[in-house]
PDB file of N, CA, C and O in Angstrom:
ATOM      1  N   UNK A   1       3.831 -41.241  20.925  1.00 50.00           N
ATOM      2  CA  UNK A   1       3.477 -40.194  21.874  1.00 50.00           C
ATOM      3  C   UNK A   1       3.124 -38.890  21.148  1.00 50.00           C
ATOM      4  O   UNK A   1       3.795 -38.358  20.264  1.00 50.00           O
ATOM      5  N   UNK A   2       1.896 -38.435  21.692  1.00 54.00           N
ATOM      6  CA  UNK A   2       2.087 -36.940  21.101  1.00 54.00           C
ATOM      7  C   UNK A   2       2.527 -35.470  21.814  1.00 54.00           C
ATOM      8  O   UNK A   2       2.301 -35.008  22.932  1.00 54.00           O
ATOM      9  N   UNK A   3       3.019 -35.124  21.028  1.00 54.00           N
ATOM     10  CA  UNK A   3       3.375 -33.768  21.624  1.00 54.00           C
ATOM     11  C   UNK A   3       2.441 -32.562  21.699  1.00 54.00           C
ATOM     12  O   UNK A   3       1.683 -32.193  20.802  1.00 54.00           O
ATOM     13  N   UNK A   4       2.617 -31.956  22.993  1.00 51.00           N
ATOM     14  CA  UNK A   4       1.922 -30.858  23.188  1.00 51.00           C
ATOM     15  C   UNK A   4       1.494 -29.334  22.331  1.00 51.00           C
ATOM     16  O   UNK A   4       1.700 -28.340  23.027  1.00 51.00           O
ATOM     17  N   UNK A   5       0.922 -29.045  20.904  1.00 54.00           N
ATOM     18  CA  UNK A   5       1.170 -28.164  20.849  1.00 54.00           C
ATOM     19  C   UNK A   5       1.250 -26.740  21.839  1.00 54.00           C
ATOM     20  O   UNK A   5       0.721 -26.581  22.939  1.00 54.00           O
ATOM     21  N   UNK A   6       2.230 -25.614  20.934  1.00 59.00           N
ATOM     22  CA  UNK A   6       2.296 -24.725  22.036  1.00 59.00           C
ATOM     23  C   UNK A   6       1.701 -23.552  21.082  1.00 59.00           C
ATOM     24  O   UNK A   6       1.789 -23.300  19.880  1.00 59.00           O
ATOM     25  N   UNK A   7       1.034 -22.943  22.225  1.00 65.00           N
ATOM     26  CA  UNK A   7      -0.168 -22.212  21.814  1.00 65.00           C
ATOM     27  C   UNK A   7       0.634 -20.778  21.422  1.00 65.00           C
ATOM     28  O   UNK A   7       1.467 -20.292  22.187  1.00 65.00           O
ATOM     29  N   UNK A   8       0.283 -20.181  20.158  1.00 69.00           N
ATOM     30  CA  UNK A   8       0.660 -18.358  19.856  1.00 69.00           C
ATOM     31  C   UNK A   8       0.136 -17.453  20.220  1.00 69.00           C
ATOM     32  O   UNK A   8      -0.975 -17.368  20.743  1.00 69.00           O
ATOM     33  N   UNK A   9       0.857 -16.693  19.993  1.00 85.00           N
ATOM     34  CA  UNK A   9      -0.288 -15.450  20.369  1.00 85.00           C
ATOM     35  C   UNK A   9       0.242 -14.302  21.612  1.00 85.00           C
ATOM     36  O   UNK A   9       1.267 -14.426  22.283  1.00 85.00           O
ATOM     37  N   UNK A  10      -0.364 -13.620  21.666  1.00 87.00           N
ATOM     38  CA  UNK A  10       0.236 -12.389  22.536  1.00 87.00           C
ATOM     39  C   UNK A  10      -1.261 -12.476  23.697  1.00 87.00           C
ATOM     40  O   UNK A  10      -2.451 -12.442  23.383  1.00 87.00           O
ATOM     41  N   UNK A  11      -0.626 -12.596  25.101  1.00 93.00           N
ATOM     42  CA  UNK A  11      -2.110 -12.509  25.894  1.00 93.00           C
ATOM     43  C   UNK A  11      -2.580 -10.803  25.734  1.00 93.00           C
ATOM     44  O   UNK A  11      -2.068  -9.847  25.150  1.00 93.00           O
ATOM     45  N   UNK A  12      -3.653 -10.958  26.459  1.00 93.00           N
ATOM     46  CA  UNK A  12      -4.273  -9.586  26.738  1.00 93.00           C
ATOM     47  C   UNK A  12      -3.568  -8.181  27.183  1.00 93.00           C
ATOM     48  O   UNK A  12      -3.751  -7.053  26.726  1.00 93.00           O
ATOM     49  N   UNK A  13      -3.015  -8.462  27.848  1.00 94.00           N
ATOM     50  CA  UNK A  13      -2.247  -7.338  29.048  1.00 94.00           C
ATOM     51  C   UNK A  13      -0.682  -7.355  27.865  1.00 94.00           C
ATOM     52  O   UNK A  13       0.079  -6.402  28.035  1.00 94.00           O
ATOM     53  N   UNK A  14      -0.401  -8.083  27.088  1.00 94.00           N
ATOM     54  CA  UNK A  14       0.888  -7.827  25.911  1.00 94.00           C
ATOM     55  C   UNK A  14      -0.016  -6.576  24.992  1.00 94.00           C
ATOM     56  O   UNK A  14       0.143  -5.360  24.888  1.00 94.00           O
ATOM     57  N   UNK A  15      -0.888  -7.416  24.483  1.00 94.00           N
ATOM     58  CA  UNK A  15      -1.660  -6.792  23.890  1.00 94.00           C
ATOM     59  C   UNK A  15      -2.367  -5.377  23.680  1.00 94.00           C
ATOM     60  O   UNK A  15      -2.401  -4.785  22.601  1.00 94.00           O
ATOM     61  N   UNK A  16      -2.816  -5.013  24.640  1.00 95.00           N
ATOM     62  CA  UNK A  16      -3.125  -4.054  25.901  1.00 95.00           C
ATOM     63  C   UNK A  16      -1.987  -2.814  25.543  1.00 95.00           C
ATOM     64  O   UNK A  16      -2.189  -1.853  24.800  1.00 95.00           O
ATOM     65  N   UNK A  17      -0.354  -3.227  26.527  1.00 96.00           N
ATOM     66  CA  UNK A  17       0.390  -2.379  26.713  1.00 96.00           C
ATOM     67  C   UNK A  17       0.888  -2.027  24.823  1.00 96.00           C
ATOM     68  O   UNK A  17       1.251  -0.945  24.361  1.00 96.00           O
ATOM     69  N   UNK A  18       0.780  -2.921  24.327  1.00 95.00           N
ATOM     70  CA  UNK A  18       1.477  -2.691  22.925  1.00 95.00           C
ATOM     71  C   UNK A  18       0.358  -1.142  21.888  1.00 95.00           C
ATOM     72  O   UNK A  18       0.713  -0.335  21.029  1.00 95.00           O
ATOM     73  N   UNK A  19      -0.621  -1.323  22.386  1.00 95.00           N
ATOM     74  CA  UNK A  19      -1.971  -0.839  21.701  1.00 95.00           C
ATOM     75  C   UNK A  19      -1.747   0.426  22.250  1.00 95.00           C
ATOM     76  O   UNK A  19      -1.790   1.427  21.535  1.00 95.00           O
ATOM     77  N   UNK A  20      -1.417   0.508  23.943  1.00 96.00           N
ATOM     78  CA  UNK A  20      -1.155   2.153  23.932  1.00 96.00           C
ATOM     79  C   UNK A  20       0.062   3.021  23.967  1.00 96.00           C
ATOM     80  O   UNK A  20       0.187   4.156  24.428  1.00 96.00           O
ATOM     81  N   UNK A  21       1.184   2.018  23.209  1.00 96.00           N
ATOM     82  CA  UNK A  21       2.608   2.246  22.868  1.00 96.00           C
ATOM     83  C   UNK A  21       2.260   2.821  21.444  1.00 96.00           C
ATOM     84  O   UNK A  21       2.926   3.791  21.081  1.00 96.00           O
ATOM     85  N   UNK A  22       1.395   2.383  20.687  1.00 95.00           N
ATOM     86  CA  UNK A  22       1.141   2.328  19.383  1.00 95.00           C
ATOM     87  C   UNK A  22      -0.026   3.884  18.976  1.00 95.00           C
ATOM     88  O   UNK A  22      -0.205   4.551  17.957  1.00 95.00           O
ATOM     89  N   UNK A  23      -0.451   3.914  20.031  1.00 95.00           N
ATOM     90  CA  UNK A  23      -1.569   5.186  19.773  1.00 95.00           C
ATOM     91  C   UNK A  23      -0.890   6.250  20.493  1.00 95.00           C
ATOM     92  O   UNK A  23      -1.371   7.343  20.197  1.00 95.00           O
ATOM     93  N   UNK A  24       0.317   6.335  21.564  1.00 93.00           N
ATOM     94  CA  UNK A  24       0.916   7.345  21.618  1.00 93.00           C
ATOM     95  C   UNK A  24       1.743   7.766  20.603  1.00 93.00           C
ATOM     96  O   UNK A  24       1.961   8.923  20.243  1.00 93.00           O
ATOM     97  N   UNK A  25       2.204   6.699  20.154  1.00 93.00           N
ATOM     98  CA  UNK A  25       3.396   7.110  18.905  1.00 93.00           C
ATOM     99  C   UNK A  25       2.368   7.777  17.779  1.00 93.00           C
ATOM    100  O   UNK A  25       2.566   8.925  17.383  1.00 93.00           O
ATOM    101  N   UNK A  26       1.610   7.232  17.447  1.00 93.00           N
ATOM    102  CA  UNK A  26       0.516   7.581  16.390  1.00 93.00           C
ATOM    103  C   UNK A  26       0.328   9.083  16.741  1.00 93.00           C
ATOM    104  O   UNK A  26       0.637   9.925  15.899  1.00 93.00           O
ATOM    105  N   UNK A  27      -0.142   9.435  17.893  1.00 93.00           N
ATOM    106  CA  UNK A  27      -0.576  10.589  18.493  1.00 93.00           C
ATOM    107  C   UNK A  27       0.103  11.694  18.278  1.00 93.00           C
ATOM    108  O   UNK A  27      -0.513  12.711  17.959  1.00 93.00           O
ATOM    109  N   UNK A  28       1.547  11.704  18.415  1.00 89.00           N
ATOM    110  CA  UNK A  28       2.724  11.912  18.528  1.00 89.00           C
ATOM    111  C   UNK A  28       3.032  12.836  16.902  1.00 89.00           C
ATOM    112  O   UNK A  28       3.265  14.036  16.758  1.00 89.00           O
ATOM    113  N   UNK A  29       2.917  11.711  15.814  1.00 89.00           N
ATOM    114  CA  UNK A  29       2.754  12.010  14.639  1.00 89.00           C
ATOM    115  C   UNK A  29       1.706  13.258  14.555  1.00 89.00           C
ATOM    116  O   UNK A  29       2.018  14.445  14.644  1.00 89.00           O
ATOM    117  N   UNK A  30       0.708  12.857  14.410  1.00 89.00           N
ATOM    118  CA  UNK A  30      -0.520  13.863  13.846  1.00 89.00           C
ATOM    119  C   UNK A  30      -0.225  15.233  14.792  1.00 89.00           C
ATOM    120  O   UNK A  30      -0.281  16.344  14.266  1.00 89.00           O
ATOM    121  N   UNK A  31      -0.014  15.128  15.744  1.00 91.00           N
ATOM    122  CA  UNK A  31       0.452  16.617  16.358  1.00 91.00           C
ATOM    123  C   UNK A  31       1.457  17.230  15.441  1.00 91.00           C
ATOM    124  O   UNK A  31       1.862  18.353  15.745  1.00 91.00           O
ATOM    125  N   UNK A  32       1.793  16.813  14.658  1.00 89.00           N
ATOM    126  CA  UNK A  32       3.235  17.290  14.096  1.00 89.00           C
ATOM    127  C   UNK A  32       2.842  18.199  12.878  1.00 89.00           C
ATOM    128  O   UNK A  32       3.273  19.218  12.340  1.00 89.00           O
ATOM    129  N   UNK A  33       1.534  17.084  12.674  1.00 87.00           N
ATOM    130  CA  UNK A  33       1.204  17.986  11.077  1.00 87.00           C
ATOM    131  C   UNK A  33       1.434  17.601   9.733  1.00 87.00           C
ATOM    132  O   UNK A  33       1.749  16.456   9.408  1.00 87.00           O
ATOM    133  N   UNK A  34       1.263  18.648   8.864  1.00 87.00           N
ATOM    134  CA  UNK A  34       1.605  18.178   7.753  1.00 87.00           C
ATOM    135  C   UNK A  34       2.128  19.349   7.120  1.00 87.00           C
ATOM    136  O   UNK A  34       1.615  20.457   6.963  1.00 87.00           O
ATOM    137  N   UNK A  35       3.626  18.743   6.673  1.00 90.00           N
ATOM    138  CA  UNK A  35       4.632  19.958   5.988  1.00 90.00           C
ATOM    139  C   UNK A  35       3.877  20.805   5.298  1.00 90.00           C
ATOM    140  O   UNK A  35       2.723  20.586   4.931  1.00 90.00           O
ATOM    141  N   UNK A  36       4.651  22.004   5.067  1.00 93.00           N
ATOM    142  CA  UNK A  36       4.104  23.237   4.553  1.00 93.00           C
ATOM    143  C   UNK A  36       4.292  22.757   2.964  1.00 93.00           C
ATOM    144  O   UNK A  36       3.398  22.864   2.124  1.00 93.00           O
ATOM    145  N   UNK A  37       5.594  22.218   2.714  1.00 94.00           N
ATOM    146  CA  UNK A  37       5.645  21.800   1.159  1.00 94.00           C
ATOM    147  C   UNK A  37       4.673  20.905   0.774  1.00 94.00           C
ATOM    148  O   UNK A  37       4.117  21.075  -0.312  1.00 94.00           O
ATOM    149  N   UNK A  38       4.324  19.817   1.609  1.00 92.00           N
ATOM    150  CA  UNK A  38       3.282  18.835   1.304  1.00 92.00           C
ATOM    151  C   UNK A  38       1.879  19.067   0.830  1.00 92.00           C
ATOM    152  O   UNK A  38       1.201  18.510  -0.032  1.00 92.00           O
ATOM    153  N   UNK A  39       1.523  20.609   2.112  1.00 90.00           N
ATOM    154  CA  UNK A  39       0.423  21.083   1.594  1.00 90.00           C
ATOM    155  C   UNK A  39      -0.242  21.327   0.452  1.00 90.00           C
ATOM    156  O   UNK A  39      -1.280  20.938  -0.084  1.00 90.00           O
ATOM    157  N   UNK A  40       1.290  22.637   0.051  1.00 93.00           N
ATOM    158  CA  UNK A  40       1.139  23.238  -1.570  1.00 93.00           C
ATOM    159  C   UNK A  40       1.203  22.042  -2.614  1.00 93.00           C
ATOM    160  O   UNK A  40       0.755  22.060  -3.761  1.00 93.00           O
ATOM    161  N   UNK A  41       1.824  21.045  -2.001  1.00 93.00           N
ATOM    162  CA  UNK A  41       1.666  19.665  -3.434  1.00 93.00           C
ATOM    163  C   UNK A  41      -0.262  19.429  -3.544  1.00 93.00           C
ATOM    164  O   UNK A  41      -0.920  19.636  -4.564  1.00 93.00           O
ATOM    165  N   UNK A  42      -0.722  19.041  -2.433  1.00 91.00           N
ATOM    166  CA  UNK A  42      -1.872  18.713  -2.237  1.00 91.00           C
ATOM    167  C   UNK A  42      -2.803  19.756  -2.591  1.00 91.00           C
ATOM    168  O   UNK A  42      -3.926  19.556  -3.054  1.00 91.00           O
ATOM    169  N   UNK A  43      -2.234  20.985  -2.328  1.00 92.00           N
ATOM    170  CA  UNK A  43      -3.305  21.960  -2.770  1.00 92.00           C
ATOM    171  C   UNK A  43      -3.221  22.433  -4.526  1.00 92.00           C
ATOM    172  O   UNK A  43      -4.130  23.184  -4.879  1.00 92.00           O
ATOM    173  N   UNK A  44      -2.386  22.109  -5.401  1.00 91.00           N
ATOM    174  CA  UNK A  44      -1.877  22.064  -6.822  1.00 91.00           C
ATOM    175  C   UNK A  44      -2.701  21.162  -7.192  1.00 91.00           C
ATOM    176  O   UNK A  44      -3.614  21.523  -7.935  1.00 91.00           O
ATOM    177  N   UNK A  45      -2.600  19.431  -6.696  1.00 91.00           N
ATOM    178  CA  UNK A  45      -3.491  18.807  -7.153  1.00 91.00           C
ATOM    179  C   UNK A  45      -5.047  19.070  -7.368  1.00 91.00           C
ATOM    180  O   UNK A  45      -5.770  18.602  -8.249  1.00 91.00           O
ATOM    181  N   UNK A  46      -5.332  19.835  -6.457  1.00 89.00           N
ATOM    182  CA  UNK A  46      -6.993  19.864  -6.117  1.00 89.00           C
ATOM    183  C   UNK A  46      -7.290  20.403  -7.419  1.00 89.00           C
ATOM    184  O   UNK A  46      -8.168  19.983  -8.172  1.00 89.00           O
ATOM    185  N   UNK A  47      -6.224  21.702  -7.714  1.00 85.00           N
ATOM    186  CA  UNK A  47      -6.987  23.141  -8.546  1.00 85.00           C
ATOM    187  C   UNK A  47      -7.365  22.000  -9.892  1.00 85.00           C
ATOM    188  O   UNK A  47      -6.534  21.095  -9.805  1.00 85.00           O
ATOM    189  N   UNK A  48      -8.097  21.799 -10.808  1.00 80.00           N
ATOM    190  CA  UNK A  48      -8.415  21.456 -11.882  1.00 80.00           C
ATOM    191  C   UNK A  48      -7.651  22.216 -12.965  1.00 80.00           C
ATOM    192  O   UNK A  48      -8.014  23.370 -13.194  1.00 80.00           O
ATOM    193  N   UNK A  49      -6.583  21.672 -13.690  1.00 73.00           N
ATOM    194  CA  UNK A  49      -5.725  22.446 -15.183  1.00 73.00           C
ATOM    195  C   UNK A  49      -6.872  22.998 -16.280  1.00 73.00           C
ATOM    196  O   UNK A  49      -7.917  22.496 -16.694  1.00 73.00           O
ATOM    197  N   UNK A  50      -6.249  24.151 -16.528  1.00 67.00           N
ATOM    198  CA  UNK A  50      -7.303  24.650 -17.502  1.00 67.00           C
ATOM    199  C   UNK A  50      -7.069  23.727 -18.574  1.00 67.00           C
ATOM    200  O   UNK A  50      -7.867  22.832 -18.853  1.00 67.00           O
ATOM    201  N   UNK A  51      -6.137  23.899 -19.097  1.00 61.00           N
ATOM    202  CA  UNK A  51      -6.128  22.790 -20.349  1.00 61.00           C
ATOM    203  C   UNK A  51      -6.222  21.194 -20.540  1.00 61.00           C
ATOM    204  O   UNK A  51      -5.107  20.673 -20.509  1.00 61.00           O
ATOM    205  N   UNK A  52      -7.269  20.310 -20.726  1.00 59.00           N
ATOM    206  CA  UNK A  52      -6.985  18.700 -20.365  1.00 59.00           C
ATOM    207  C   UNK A  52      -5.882  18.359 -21.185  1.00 59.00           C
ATOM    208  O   UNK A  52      -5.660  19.100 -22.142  1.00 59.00           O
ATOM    209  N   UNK A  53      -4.865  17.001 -20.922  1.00 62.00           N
ATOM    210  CA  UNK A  53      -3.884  16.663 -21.491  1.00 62.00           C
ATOM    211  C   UNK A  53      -4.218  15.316 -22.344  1.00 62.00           C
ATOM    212  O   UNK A  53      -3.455  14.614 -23.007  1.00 62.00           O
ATOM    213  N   UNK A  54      -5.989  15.160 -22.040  1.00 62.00           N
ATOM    214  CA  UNK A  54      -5.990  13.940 -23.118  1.00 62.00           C
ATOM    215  C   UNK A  54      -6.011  14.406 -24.330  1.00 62.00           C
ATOM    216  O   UNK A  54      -6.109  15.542 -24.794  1.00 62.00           O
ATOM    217  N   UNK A  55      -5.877  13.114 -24.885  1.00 59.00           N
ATOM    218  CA  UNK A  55      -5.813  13.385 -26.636  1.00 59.00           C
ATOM    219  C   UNK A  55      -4.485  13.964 -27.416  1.00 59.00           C
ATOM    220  O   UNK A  55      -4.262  13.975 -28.627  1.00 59.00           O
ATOM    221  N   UNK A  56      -3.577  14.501 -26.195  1.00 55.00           N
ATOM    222  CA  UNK A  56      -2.308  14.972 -26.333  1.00 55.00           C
ATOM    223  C   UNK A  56      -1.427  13.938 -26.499  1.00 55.00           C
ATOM    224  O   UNK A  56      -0.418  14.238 -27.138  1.00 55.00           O
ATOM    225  N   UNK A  57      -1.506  12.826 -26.119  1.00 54.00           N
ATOM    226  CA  UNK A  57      -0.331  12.131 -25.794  1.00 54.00           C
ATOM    227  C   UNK A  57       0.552  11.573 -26.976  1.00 54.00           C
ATOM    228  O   UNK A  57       1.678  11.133 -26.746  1.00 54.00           O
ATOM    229  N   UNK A  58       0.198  11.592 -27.815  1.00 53.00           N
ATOM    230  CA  UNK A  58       0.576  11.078 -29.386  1.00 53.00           C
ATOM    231  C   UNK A  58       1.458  11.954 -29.982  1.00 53.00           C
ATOM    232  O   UNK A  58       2.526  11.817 -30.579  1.00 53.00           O
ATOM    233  N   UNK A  59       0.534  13.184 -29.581  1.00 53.00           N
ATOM    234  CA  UNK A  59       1.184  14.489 -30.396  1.00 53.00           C
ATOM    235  C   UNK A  59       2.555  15.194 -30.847  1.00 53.00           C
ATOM    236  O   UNK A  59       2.978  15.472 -31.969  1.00 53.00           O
ATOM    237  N   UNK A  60       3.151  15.402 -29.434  1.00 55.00           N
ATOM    238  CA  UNK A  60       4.442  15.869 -29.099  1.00 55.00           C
ATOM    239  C   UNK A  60       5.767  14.555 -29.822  1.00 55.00           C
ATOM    240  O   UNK A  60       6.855  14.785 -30.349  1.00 55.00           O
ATOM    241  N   UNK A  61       5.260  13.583 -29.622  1.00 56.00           N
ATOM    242  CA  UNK A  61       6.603  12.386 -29.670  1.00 56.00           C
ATOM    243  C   UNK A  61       6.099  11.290 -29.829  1.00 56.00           C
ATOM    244  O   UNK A  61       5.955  10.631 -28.800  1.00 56.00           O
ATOM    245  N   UNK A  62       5.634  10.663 -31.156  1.00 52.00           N
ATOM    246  CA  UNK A  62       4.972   9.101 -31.197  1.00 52.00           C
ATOM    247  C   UNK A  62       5.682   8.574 -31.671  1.00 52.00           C
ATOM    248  O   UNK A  62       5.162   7.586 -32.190  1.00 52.00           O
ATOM    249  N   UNK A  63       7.456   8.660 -31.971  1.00 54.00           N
ATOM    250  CA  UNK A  63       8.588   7.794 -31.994  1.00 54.00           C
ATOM    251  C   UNK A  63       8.570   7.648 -33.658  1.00 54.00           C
ATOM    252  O   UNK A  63       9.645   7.097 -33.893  1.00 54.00           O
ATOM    253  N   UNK A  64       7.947   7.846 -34.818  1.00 54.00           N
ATOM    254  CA  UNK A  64       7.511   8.086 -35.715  1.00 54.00           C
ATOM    255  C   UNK A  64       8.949   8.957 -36.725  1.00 54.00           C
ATOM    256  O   UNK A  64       9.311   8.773 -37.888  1.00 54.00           O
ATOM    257  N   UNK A  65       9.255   9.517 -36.092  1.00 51.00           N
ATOM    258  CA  UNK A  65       9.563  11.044 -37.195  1.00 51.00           C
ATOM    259  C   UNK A  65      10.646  10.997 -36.267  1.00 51.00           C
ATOM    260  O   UNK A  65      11.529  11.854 -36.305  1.00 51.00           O
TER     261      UNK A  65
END
């Protein structure tokens, strides 16, 4: 005899209610923002260092001496 498989899956209307559970919460977030500390991290990165650090890496400590 064979057995029936049973079908997966989430119908439409699961689907549906889950999608605008998921974009309120989402929504929810981005209203919030983005920390003031987070900023200044992100805005440090942007500036370009005057000095490059290649070619440095040897210099200070190559386990040597």
């Amino acid at each position: 005899m064979k057995e029936a498989k049973k079908q997966g899956g989430l119908n439409a209307e699961i689907q549906s209610r889950i999608g605008h559970q998921l974009r309120a919460m989402y929504d929810d977030v981005v209203r919030q923002g983005v920390p003031d500390r987070f900023a200044e991290l992100i805005r440090k990165l942007d500036v370009p260092e005057a000095t490059p650090q290649l070619g440095n890496a040897g210099d200070k400590n190559d386990g040597g001496e």
